[in-house]
Coordinates of C-alpha atoms and ligand atoms in Angstrom, one line a residue:
M20 CA 8.9 3.6 -25.0
K21 CA 9.7 7.2 -25.5
Y22 CA 12.7 7.6 -23.3
T23 CA 15.4 4.9 -22.7
S24 CA 15.9 6.0 -19.1
Q25 CA 12.3 4.8 -18.3
M26 CA 13.8 1.3 -18.4
V27 CA 15.3 1.8 -14.9
A28 CA 11.7 1.1 -13.6
K29 CA 11.9 -2.5 -14.7
P30 CA 14.0 -4.0 -11.8
Y31 CA 11.9 -2.0 -9.3
F32 CA 8.7 -3.6 -10.6
I33 CA 10.2 -7.1 -10.7
F34 CA 11.6 -6.8 -7.2
A35 CA 8.3 -5.5 -5.9
L36 CA 6.5 -8.5 -7.3
A37 CA 9.0 -10.9 -5.8
L38 CA 8.5 -9.2 -2.4
L39 CA 4.7 -9.5 -2.8
A40 CA 5.0 -13.2 -3.2
G41 CA 7.0 -13.3 0.0
E42 CA 4.5 -11.0 1.8
I43 CA 1.6 -13.2 0.9
L44 CA 3.5 -16.4 1.9
F45 CA 4.1 -14.9 5.3
G46 CA 0.4 -13.9 5.5
L47 CA -0.5 -17.6 4.9
I48 CA 2.0 -18.6 7.7
L49 CA 0.3 -16.1 10.0
G50 CA -3.2 -17.3 9.0
T51 CA -2.1 -20.9 9.8
Q52 CA -0.7 -19.8 13.1
Y53 CA -4.1 -18.4 14.0
I54 CA -5.5 -21.9 13.7
N55 CA -2.5 -23.8 15.1
G56 CA -0.4 -21.5 17.3
D57 CA 2.6 -23.9 17.3
F58 CA 2.9 -23.9 13.5
L59 CA 6.6 -23.4 12.6
F60 CA 7.4 -22.6 16.2
P61 CA 10.1 -21.9 17.4
H62 CA 11.7 -21.2 14.0
I63 CA 9.2 -18.5 12.8
P64 CA 7.2 -17.2 15.8
F65 CA 4.0 -15.2 15.1
N66 CA 5.5 -11.8 16.1
V67 CA 8.4 -12.4 13.7
A68 CA 6.2 -13.6 10.8
R69 CA 3.9 -10.6 11.4
M70 CA 6.8 -8.2 11.3
V71 CA 8.1 -9.7 8.0
H72 CA 4.6 -9.7 6.5
T73 CA 3.9 -6.0 7.2
N74 CA 7.5 -4.8 6.5
L75 CA 7.6 -6.6 3.2
L76 CA 4.3 -4.9 2.4
I77 CA 5.6 -1.4 3.1
V78 CA 8.9 -2.0 1.3
L79 CA 7.3 -3.5 -1.8
I80 CA 5.0 -0.5 -2.1
L81 CA 8.0 1.8 -1.9
F82 CA 9.7 -0.1 -4.7
A83 CA 6.5 0.1 -6.7
F84 CA 6.1 3.8 -6.2
M85 CA 9.7 4.3 -7.2
G86 CA 9.4 2.2 -10.3
A87 CA 6.1 4.0 -11.3
T88 CA 7.8 7.3 -10.8
Y89 CA 10.9 6.5 -12.8
Y90 CA 8.6 5.2 -15.6
L91 CA 6.2 8.1 -15.8
V92 CA 8.3 11.1 -14.9
P93 CA 10.5 11.1 -18.1
E94 CA 7.4 10.7 -20.3
E95 CA 5.5 13.5 -18.5
S96 CA 8.6 15.8 -18.3
E97 CA 9.5 15.0 -22.0
R98 CA 13.1 14.4 -21.2
E99 CA 15.4 11.7 -20.0
L100 CA 15.7 11.0 -16.3
W101 CA 18.3 13.4 -14.6
S102 CA 20.5 10.4 -13.6
P103 CA 19.6 6.9 -14.6
W104 CA 22.9 5.8 -13.0
L105 CA 21.7 7.1 -9.6
A106 CA 18.4 5.3 -10.0
K107 CA 20.2 2.0 -10.6
V108 CA 22.6 2.5 -7.7
T109 CA 19.7 3.3 -5.3
F110 CA 17.9 0.2 -6.5
W111 CA 20.7 -2.0 -5.4
I112 CA 21.3 -0.1 -2.1
F113 CA 17.6 -0.4 -1.2
A114 CA 17.3 -4.0 -2.3
V115 CA 20.4 -5.1 -0.3
V116 CA 19.4 -3.1 2.8
G117 CA 15.8 -4.5 2.5
V118 CA 16.9 -8.1 2.2
M119 CA 19.4 -7.9 5.0
T120 CA 16.8 -6.4 7.3
I121 CA 14.3 -9.2 6.6
L122 CA 17.0 -11.8 7.1
G123 CA 17.9 -10.0 10.3
Y124 CA 14.3 -10.4 11.5
L125 CA 14.2 -14.1 10.6
L126 CA 17.7 -15.2 11.8
V127 CA 18.4 -13.1 14.9
P128 CA 16.2 -12.5 18.0
Y129 CA 14.8 -8.9 17.8
A130 CA 16.6 -7.8 20.9
T131 CA 19.9 -9.0 19.5
L132 CA 19.2 -7.2 16.2
A133 CA 18.6 -4.0 18.2
E134 CA 21.8 -4.5 20.1
V135 CA 24.1 -5.3 17.1
T136 CA 22.6 -2.4 15.1
Y137 CA 23.3 0.1 17.9
N138 CA 19.6 0.9 18.5
S139 CA 20.7 2.3 21.9
L140 CA 22.5 5.2 20.2
L141 CA 19.3 6.4 18.5
P142 CA 16.4 4.3 19.6
T143 CA 13.7 4.0 16.9
M144 CA 12.8 0.3 16.9
G145 CA 10.0 -1.7 18.4
R146 CA 6.9 -0.1 16.9
E147 CA 4.5 -1.7 14.5
F148 CA 5.4 -1.0 10.8
L149 CA 8.5 0.9 12.0
E150 CA 10.4 -2.1 13.3
Q151 CA 13.4 -1.6 11.0
P152 CA 16.8 -1.2 12.8
T153 CA 17.9 2.5 12.9
I154 CA 20.6 1.9 10.3
T155 CA 18.0 0.6 7.9
K156 CA 15.9 3.7 8.5
I157 CA 18.9 5.8 7.8
G158 CA 19.4 3.8 4.6
I159 CA 15.8 4.5 3.6
V160 CA 16.3 8.2 4.1
I161 CA 19.4 8.2 2.0
V162 CA 17.6 6.3 -0.8
A163 CA 14.6 8.6 -0.5
L164 CA 16.8 11.7 -0.8
A165 CA 18.6 10.4 -3.8
F166 CA 15.3 9.4 -5.4
V167 CA 13.6 12.8 -4.7
L168 CA 16.7 14.6 -6.0
N169 CA 16.7 12.5 -9.2
V170 CA 13.0 12.9 -9.8
G171 CA 12.9 16.6 -8.7
M172 CA 15.7 17.6 -11.1
T173 CA 14.0 15.8 -14.0
V174 CA 10.7 17.6 -13.2
I175 CA 12.3 21.0 -12.7
K176 CA 14.2 20.8 -16.0
G177 CA 11.4 19.4 -18.0
R178 CA 7.7 20.0 -18.8
K179 CA 5.7 20.4 -15.7
T180 CA 2.3 18.7 -15.6
V181 CA -0.3 18.5 -12.9
I182 CA 0.5 14.8 -12.6
T183 CA 4.2 15.3 -12.0
V184 CA 3.6 18.1 -9.5
V185 CA 1.1 16.1 -7.5
L186 CA 3.3 13.0 -7.6
L187 CA 6.4 15.0 -6.5
T188 CA 4.4 16.6 -3.7
G189 CA 3.3 13.1 -2.5
L190 CA 6.9 11.8 -2.7
L191 CA 8.3 14.7 -0.8
G192 CA 5.6 14.2 1.9
L193 CA 6.4 10.5 2.0
A194 CA 10.1 11.4 2.8
V195 CA 9.3 14.2 5.2
F196 CA 6.7 12.2 7.3
F197 CA 9.1 9.2 7.5
L198 CA 11.4 11.4 9.6
F199 CA 8.9 11.1 12.5
A200 CA 10.1 7.4 12.6
F201 CA 13.2 8.8 14.2
Y202 CA 11.3 10.4 17.0
L203 CA 10.6 8.0 19.9
P204 CA 9.3 9.8 23.0
E205 CA 9.4 7.9 26.2
N206 CA 5.8 8.9 27.0
L207 CA 3.6 6.2 25.4
V208 CA 0.8 8.6 24.4
L209 CA 3.3 10.9 22.6
D210 CA 4.9 7.9 21.0
K211 CA 1.5 6.8 19.6
F212 CA 0.6 10.3 18.7
F213 CA 3.6 10.8 16.4
W214 CA 3.6 7.2 15.2
W215 CA 0.4 8.0 13.3
Y216 CA 2.2 11.0 11.6
V217 CA 4.0 8.3 9.6
V218 CA 1.4 5.6 9.4
H219 CA -1.8 7.7 8.9
L220 CA -0.4 10.7 7.0
W221 CA 1.2 8.3 4.6
V222 CA -1.8 6.1 3.7
E223 CA -4.5 8.7 4.1
G224 CA -2.5 11.7 3.0
V225 CA 0.6 11.8 0.8
W226 CA 0.3 8.3 -0.6
E227 CA -3.1 9.1 -1.9
L228 CA -1.6 11.9 -4.0
I229 CA 0.9 9.3 -5.4
L230 CA -2.1 7.0 -6.0
G231 CA -4.0 9.7 -7.8
A232 CA -1.1 10.7 -10.0
I233 CA -0.3 7.2 -11.1
L234 CA -3.9 6.4 -11.8
S235 CA -4.2 9.6 -13.9
F236 CA -1.1 8.8 -15.9
V237 CA -2.5 5.3 -16.8
L238 CA -6.0 6.7 -17.5
I239 CA -4.6 9.3 -19.9
K240 CA -2.6 6.6 -21.8
V241 CA -5.3 4.0 -22.1
T242 CA -8.3 6.2 -22.7
G243 CA -6.8 9.1 -24.6
V244 CA -9.0 11.5 -22.7
D245 CA -7.9 15.2 -22.7
R246 CA -5.3 16.1 -20.2
E247 CA -7.4 19.2 -19.1
H248 CA -10.2 16.9 -18.2
I249 CA -7.9 14.6 -16.2
D250 CA -6.3 17.5 -14.4
K251 CA -9.6 18.8 -13.1
W252 CA -10.5 15.5 -11.5
L253 CA -7.1 15.1 -10.0
Y254 CA -7.2 18.5 -8.4
L255 CA -10.6 17.8 -6.9
I256 CA -9.5 14.4 -5.6
I257 CA -6.3 15.7 -4.0
A258 CA -8.0 18.7 -2.5
M259 CA -10.6 16.4 -0.8
T260 CA -7.8 14.1 0.3
L261 CA -5.9 16.8 2.0
V262 CA -8.9 18.6 3.6
S263 CA -10.2 15.4 5.1
G264 CA -7.1 13.3 5.6
I265 CA -4.8 15.6 7.5
V266 CA -7.2 16.5 10.3
G267 CA -8.6 13.0 9.9
T268 CA -5.5 11.7 11.8
G269 CA -7.7 12.5 14.8
H270 CA -9.6 9.2 14.3
H271 CA -6.5 7.5 15.9
Y272 CA -6.6 9.9 19.0
F273 CA -9.9 8.7 20.5
Y274 CA -8.9 6.6 23.5
I275 CA -5.2 6.7 23.8
G276 CA -4.8 9.4 26.4
T277 CA -5.1 12.4 24.1
P278 CA -7.5 15.3 24.9
S279 CA -11.2 14.5 24.4
Y280 CA -11.7 17.2 21.7
W281 CA -10.2 14.6 19.3
L282 CA -13.4 12.6 19.6
W283 CA -15.3 15.3 17.7
I284 CA -12.5 16.5 15.4
G285 CA -11.4 12.9 14.5
S286 CA -14.9 11.7 13.9
I287 CA -16.1 14.6 11.7
A288 CA -12.9 15.1 9.6
S289 CA -12.4 11.4 8.9
A290 CA -16.1 10.9 8.1
V291 CA -15.3 13.0 5.0
E292 CA -12.3 10.8 4.0
P293 CA -14.3 8.2 1.9
L294 CA -15.2 11.1 -0.5
P295 CA -12.0 11.3 -2.4
F296 CA -12.0 7.5 -2.8
F297 CA -15.6 7.7 -4.1
L298 CA -14.5 10.4 -6.5
M299 CA -11.8 8.1 -7.7
V300 CA -14.4 5.5 -8.7
L301 CA -16.5 8.1 -10.6
Y302 CA -13.2 9.4 -12.2
A303 CA -12.0 6.0 -13.5
F304 CA -15.4 5.0 -14.8
T305 CA -16.2 8.4 -16.4
M306 CA -12.8 8.4 -18.1
A307 CA -13.3 4.9 -19.3
K308 CA -16.7 5.8 -20.7
Q309 CA -15.5 9.0 -22.4
R310 CA -12.4 7.3 -23.9
R311 CA -11.2 8.5 -27.3
I312 CA -9.1 5.5 -28.1
D313 CA -9.5 1.7 -27.8
H314 CA -6.2 0.7 -26.5
D315 CA -5.2 -2.9 -27.1
N316 CA -4.0 -3.1 -23.5
K317 CA -7.5 -3.7 -22.1
I318 CA -6.3 -5.3 -18.9
A319 CA -4.5 -2.1 -17.8
L320 CA -7.8 -0.3 -17.8
T321 CA -9.4 -3.2 -15.9
W322 CA -6.8 -2.8 -13.2
A323 CA -7.3 1.0 -13.1
K324 CA -11.0 0.6 -12.6
G325 CA -10.5 -2.2 -10.1
T326 CA -8.1 -0.1 -8.1
A327 CA -10.6 2.7 -7.7
V328 CA -13.4 0.3 -6.7
M329 CA -11.4 -1.8 -4.2
A330 CA -9.7 1.2 -2.6
F331 CA -13.1 2.7 -2.1
L332 CA -14.4 -0.5 -0.5
G333 CA -11.4 -1.1 1.7
A334 CA -10.5 2.5 2.7
G335 CA -13.8 4.3 2.2
V336 CA -16.4 1.8 3.3
L337 CA -14.6 -0.3 5.8
G338 CA -12.7 2.7 7.1
F339 CA -15.9 4.6 7.7
L340 CA -17.3 1.6 9.5
H341 CA -15.1 2.2 12.5
T342 CA -14.2 5.8 12.2
L343 CA -16.8 7.4 14.4
A344 CA -15.7 7.6 18.1
P345 CA -18.7 5.8 19.7
V346 CA -18.2 2.9 17.2
N347 CA -14.4 2.9 17.6
F348 CA -14.9 2.5 21.3
Y349 CA -15.9 -1.1 20.7
T350 CA -14.0 -1.9 17.5
H351 CA -10.6 -0.5 18.3
G352 CA -7.8 -3.0 17.6
T353 CA -10.2 -5.9 16.8
Q354 CA -10.2 -8.1 13.7
L355 CA -12.4 -5.4 12.2
T356 CA -9.3 -3.2 12.1
A357 CA -7.4 -6.0 10.4
A358 CA -10.2 -6.4 7.9
H359 CA -10.0 -2.7 6.9
G360 CA -6.2 -2.8 6.9
H361 CA -6.1 -5.7 4.5
L362 CA -8.6 -4.4 1.9
A363 CA -7.4 -0.8 2.1
F364 CA -3.7 -1.7 1.6
F365 CA -4.5 -4.2 -1.1
G366 CA -7.2 -2.2 -2.9
A367 CA -5.3 1.1 -3.0
Y368 CA -1.6 0.4 -3.0
I369 CA -1.1 -3.2 -4.2
M370 CA -3.6 -2.7 -7.0
I371 CA -2.2 0.6 -8.2
M372 CA 1.1 -1.3 -8.5
F373 CA -0.6 -3.9 -10.7
T374 CA -2.2 -1.0 -12.7
I375 CA 1.1 0.7 -13.6
I376 CA 3.0 -2.6 -14.2
S377 CA 0.2 -3.8 -16.4
Y378 CA 0.5 -0.7 -18.5
A379 CA 4.3 -0.2 -18.5
M380 CA 5.8 -3.7 -18.4
P381 CA 4.6 -4.8 -21.9
I382 CA 6.0 -1.6 -23.3
M383 CA 9.3 -2.2 -21.6
R384 CA 9.3 -5.7 -23.0
G385 CA 8.9 -4.3 -26.5
R386 CA 5.1 -4.7 -26.8
P387 CA 3.7 -1.1 -27.2
H388 CA 0.2 -2.4 -27.7
G389 CA 0.2 -4.4 -24.6
N390 CA 0.4 -8.2 -24.3
G391 CA -1.4 -10.5 -26.6
P392 CA -4.9 -11.8 -25.9
K393 CA -3.7 -15.0 -24.3
A394 CA -1.5 -13.3 -21.8
Q395 CA -4.1 -10.7 -21.1
S396 CA -6.7 -13.4 -20.5
M397 CA -4.4 -15.1 -18.0
E398 CA -3.7 -11.8 -16.3
L399 CA -7.5 -11.3 -16.0
K400 CA -7.8 -14.7 -14.3
G401 CA -5.1 -13.5 -11.9
F402 CA -7.0 -10.2 -11.3
W403 CA -10.2 -11.9 -10.4
M404 CA -8.6 -14.6 -8.2
M405 CA -6.7 -12.0 -6.2
V406 CA -9.7 -9.7 -5.9
I407 CA -12.0 -12.5 -4.8
G408 CA -9.3 -13.9 -2.5
M409 CA -8.7 -10.6 -0.8
L410 CA -12.5 -9.8 -0.6
G411 CA -12.9 -13.2 1.0
V412 CA -10.1 -12.6 3.5
T413 CA -11.7 -9.3 4.4
A414 CA -15.2 -10.7 4.7
A415 CA -13.9 -13.4 7.0
L416 CA -12.1 -10.9 9.1
T417 CA -15.2 -8.7 9.3
V418 CA -17.2 -11.6 10.6
A419 CA -14.4 -12.5 13.0
G420 CA -14.4 -8.9 14.2
V421 CA -18.1 -8.8 14.8
I422 CA -17.9 -12.1 16.8
Q423 CA -14.9 -10.7 18.8
I424 CA -16.7 -7.5 19.7
M425 CA -19.9 -9.4 20.7
L426 CA -17.9 -11.8 23.0
Q427 CA -15.1 -9.7 24.2
R428 CA -16.0 -6.0 24.1
W429 CA -19.8 -5.6 24.3
P430 CA -20.8 -7.5 27.5
D431 CA -20.5 -5.5 30.7
A432 CA -20.2 -8.7 32.7
D433 CA -19.0 -12.2 31.7
A434 CA -16.9 -10.9 28.7
L435 CA -14.6 -13.6 27.4
S436 CA -10.8 -13.0 27.5
F437 CA -8.9 -12.2 24.3
M438 CA -7.5 -15.7 23.9
A439 CA -10.8 -17.4 24.8
T440 CA -12.5 -15.3 22.2
Q441 CA -10.0 -16.2 19.5
A442 CA -10.5 -19.9 20.2
E443 CA -14.2 -19.4 19.4
I444 CA -13.4 -17.8 16.0
I445 CA -11.2 -20.5 14.6
P446 CA -13.7 -21.8 12.1
V447 CA -13.8 -18.3 10.6
Y448 CA -10.0 -18.2 10.5
I449 CA -10.1 -21.4 8.4
V450 CA -12.3 -19.6 5.9
R451 CA -9.8 -16.7 5.9
L452 CA -6.9 -19.1 5.2
V453 CA -8.8 -20.7 2.2
F454 CA -9.3 -17.2 0.7
G455 CA -5.7 -16.4 1.4
L456 CA -4.7 -19.5 -0.7
V457 CA -7.0 -18.2 -3.5
T458 CA -5.1 -14.9 -3.4
L459 CA -1.8 -16.7 -3.7
A460 CA -3.1 -18.8 -6.6
G461 CA -4.2 -15.5 -8.2
L462 CA -0.7 -14.1 -7.9
L463 CA 0.8 -17.2 -9.4
A464 CA -1.7 -17.0 -12.4
Y465 CA -0.7 -13.3 -12.7
L466 CA 3.0 -14.1 -12.7
Y467 CA 2.5 -16.9 -15.2
S468 CA 0.9 -14.5 -17.6
F469 CA 4.3 -12.9 -18.1
F470 CA 5.5 -16.2 -19.7
V471 CA 2.5 -17.0 -21.9
K472 CA 3.4 -17.4 -25.5
E473 CA 1.1 -16.0 -28.2
T474 CA 0.2 -17.9 -31.3
A475 CA 1.2 -16.3 -34.6
I476 CA -2.3 -14.9 -35.4
A477 CA -2.6 -13.4 -31.9
K478 CA -2.6 -9.7 -33.0
A479 CA -5.5 -9.0 -35.3
Ligands
HEM508 C1 -1.5 -8.4 -0.6 C2 -2.2 -9.0 0.4 C3 -2.1 -8.6 1.8 C4 -2.0 -7.3 2.4 C5 -2.0 -6.0 1.7 C6 -1.9 -7.5 3.8 C7 -1.8 -6.5 4.7 C8 -1.7 -6.6 6.1 C9 -1.7 -5.6 7.1 C10 -1.8 -4.1 6.7 C11 -1.6 -6.1 8.3 C12 -1.6 -5.3 9.6 C13 -3.0 -5.2 10.0 C14 -3.3 -4.4 11.2 O1 -2.4 -3.9 11.9 O2 -4.5 -4.1 11.5 C15 -1.6 -7.5 8.1 C16 -1.5 -8.5 9.2 C17 -1.9 -9.8 9.0 N1 -2.1 -10.4 7.8 FE1 -2.0 -9.7 6.0 N2 -2.0 -8.9 4.1 C18 -2.1 -9.5 2.9 C19 -2.3 -10.9 2.8 C20 -2.6 -11.8 3.8 C21 -3.0 -13.1 3.7 C22 -3.2 -13.8 2.3 C23 -3.2 -13.6 4.9 C24 -3.6 -15.0 5.4 C25 -4.4 -15.8 4.8 C26 -2.8 -12.6 5.8 C27 -2.9 -12.7 7.2 C28 -2.5 -11.7 8.1 C29 -2.5 -11.9 9.6 C30 -2.8 -13.2 10.3 C31 -2.0 -10.7 10.1 C32 -1.8 -10.4 11.6 C33 -3.0 -9.9 12.2 C34 -2.9 -9.8 13.7 O3 -1.9 -9.2 14.2 O4 -3.7 -10.4 14.4 N3 -2.5 -11.4 5.1 N4 -1.7 -7.9 6.8
HEM509 C1 -5.7 3.5 1.5 C2 -6.0 4.0 2.6 C3 -5.9 3.4 3.9 C4 -5.1 2.4 4.4 C5 -4.0 1.7 3.6 C6 -5.5 2.2 5.8 C7 -4.9 1.2 6.6 C8 -5.1 1.1 7.9 C9 -4.4 0.2 8.8 C10 -3.3 -0.8 8.4 C11 -4.9 0.3 10.1 C12 -4.4 -0.4 11.3 C13 -3.3 0.3 12.0 C14 -2.9 -0.4 13.3 O1 -3.5 -0.1 14.3 O2 -2.0 -1.2 13.2 C15 -5.9 1.4 10.0 C16 -6.6 1.8 11.1 C17 -7.7 2.7 10.9 N1 -8.2 3.2 9.8 FE1 -7.4 3.1 7.9 N2 -6.5 3.0 6.1 C18 -6.8 3.7 5.0 C19 -7.9 4.7 4.9 C20 -8.8 4.9 5.9 C21 -9.9 5.8 5.8 C22 -10.3 6.5 4.6 C23 -10.6 5.7 7.0 C24 -11.9 6.4 7.5 C25 -12.8 6.7 6.7 C26 -9.8 4.9 7.9 C27 -10.1 4.6 9.2 C28 -9.3 3.9 10.1 C29 -9.5 3.9 11.5 C30 -10.7 4.5 12.3 C31 -8.5 3.1 12.1 C32 -8.3 2.7 13.5 C33 -8.9 1.4 13.9 C34 -8.7 1.1 15.3 O3 -9.0 1.9 16.2 O4 -8.3 0.0 15.6 N3 -8.7 4.4 7.2 N4 -6.0 1.8 8.7
FE2_510 FE1 -6.1 6.8 9.7

């Protein structure tokens, strides 16, 4: 490791992985409740489990982004982090606030939680992904400000690279767009309109910049390809992202009470959105092919290539599937949406976390050449089990979505109700649950790889 302050990334990565285990566990609870609605009722009702599942997902990604940033920014800027102390303090603030919030969801009825946290003073609660009590949201803003300050000062005082500039732009965007979480108009259409400013402009806008920057950092390190080469690709990818992704927000404004011009704008702009994801696949594989060095950490490159492919499948292919207005008319809010949501989040943002951890963690543990072959082979098992597990979950949800549309949405007369339709799909939900268990087994194999001991001749 070049700079000692890079070590602050470690607790962020470890905590993110712990949260991931919790997230998947709650996914399995939800998946079981789809088959038996009374499972764990009244202790953990579906709506609470769902909130915990999705909130853990968002928070763990934020921890992973922060860890990745703290690791790569000193190395890119060629100087120590501006304030390692601040990075440690914000870790603990964020971790405590996060854990308290999740416990709040689980232990107190949501309405009571809103009451005791004075949601009435500044109402922000009650919307998907943004369920956090207002005080938690304020905590997130404080942590984000301290984080951006710390990283910003490091970048400004050090060497500026395309990677750090793109990363910082993405992080600033993340913080700015989160402010829309504090705006809760009474009008439901306006509420939804601005809700997407957070949700869409994060995952299909500024987070993609963060994704591109982290991917580029790891690719430079493990392939040894010239920085100039990497920079050109990164510019192209982020330009395509911003051109398509910002106006592409329109694909959420089709049938929610917004003007009808969004049907055209949203369809056309978002149809271009798969392009940057496709470029990422070309990018990762071209860099791997043109590599100048054979890094011993093979598995990190596997994760990098895997991220590009799975993000393209989840966001690009499954996103495009329902992004044109006439199609979305039938698919909106069905299991097809959930299929896309799962593979896109996993492929892009969970896998990029594994990519950077796979590269950085061995170095932070005193193994500059990566883990030994035994640990890497165990990690590879985890890779494939998680990838197959999530592809299976997604495939099952896609089938479930098609059945749902045919029974509930398509017929003009005799359409089944929502609940009657769900009852028909139960066999498919059993398949989903099985693949969910494969995903969990994959995560356990992955975590186990951290504890694999190498025999003496391991490093040839
Ligand atoms: C890292 C892996 C996972 C990620 C990234 C993930 C992501 C998500 C996301 C984004 C949503 C919200 C979907 C939407 O609003 O359309 C969601 C909901 C859900 N997830 Fe997951 N999930 C993961 C693992 C799992 C697993 C393993 C299962 C079960 C086997 C599962 C079951 C569910 C269920 C049942 C819902 C609620 C869907 C509904 O409201 O009908 N998830 N998950
Ligand atoms: C990594 C990037 C992406 C992530 C993490 C992501 C995630 C999600 C999630 C979780 C939802 C469900 C939100 C909700 O209603 O609760 C959603 C909806 C949607 N996404 Fe994505 N997405 C990504 C990229 C894309 C791309 C590139 C496209 C288009 C090409 C796209 C098209 C859509 C559409 C049309 C919907 C609305 C579905 C509906 O009407 O029910 N997404 N996305
Ligand atoms: Fe979107």
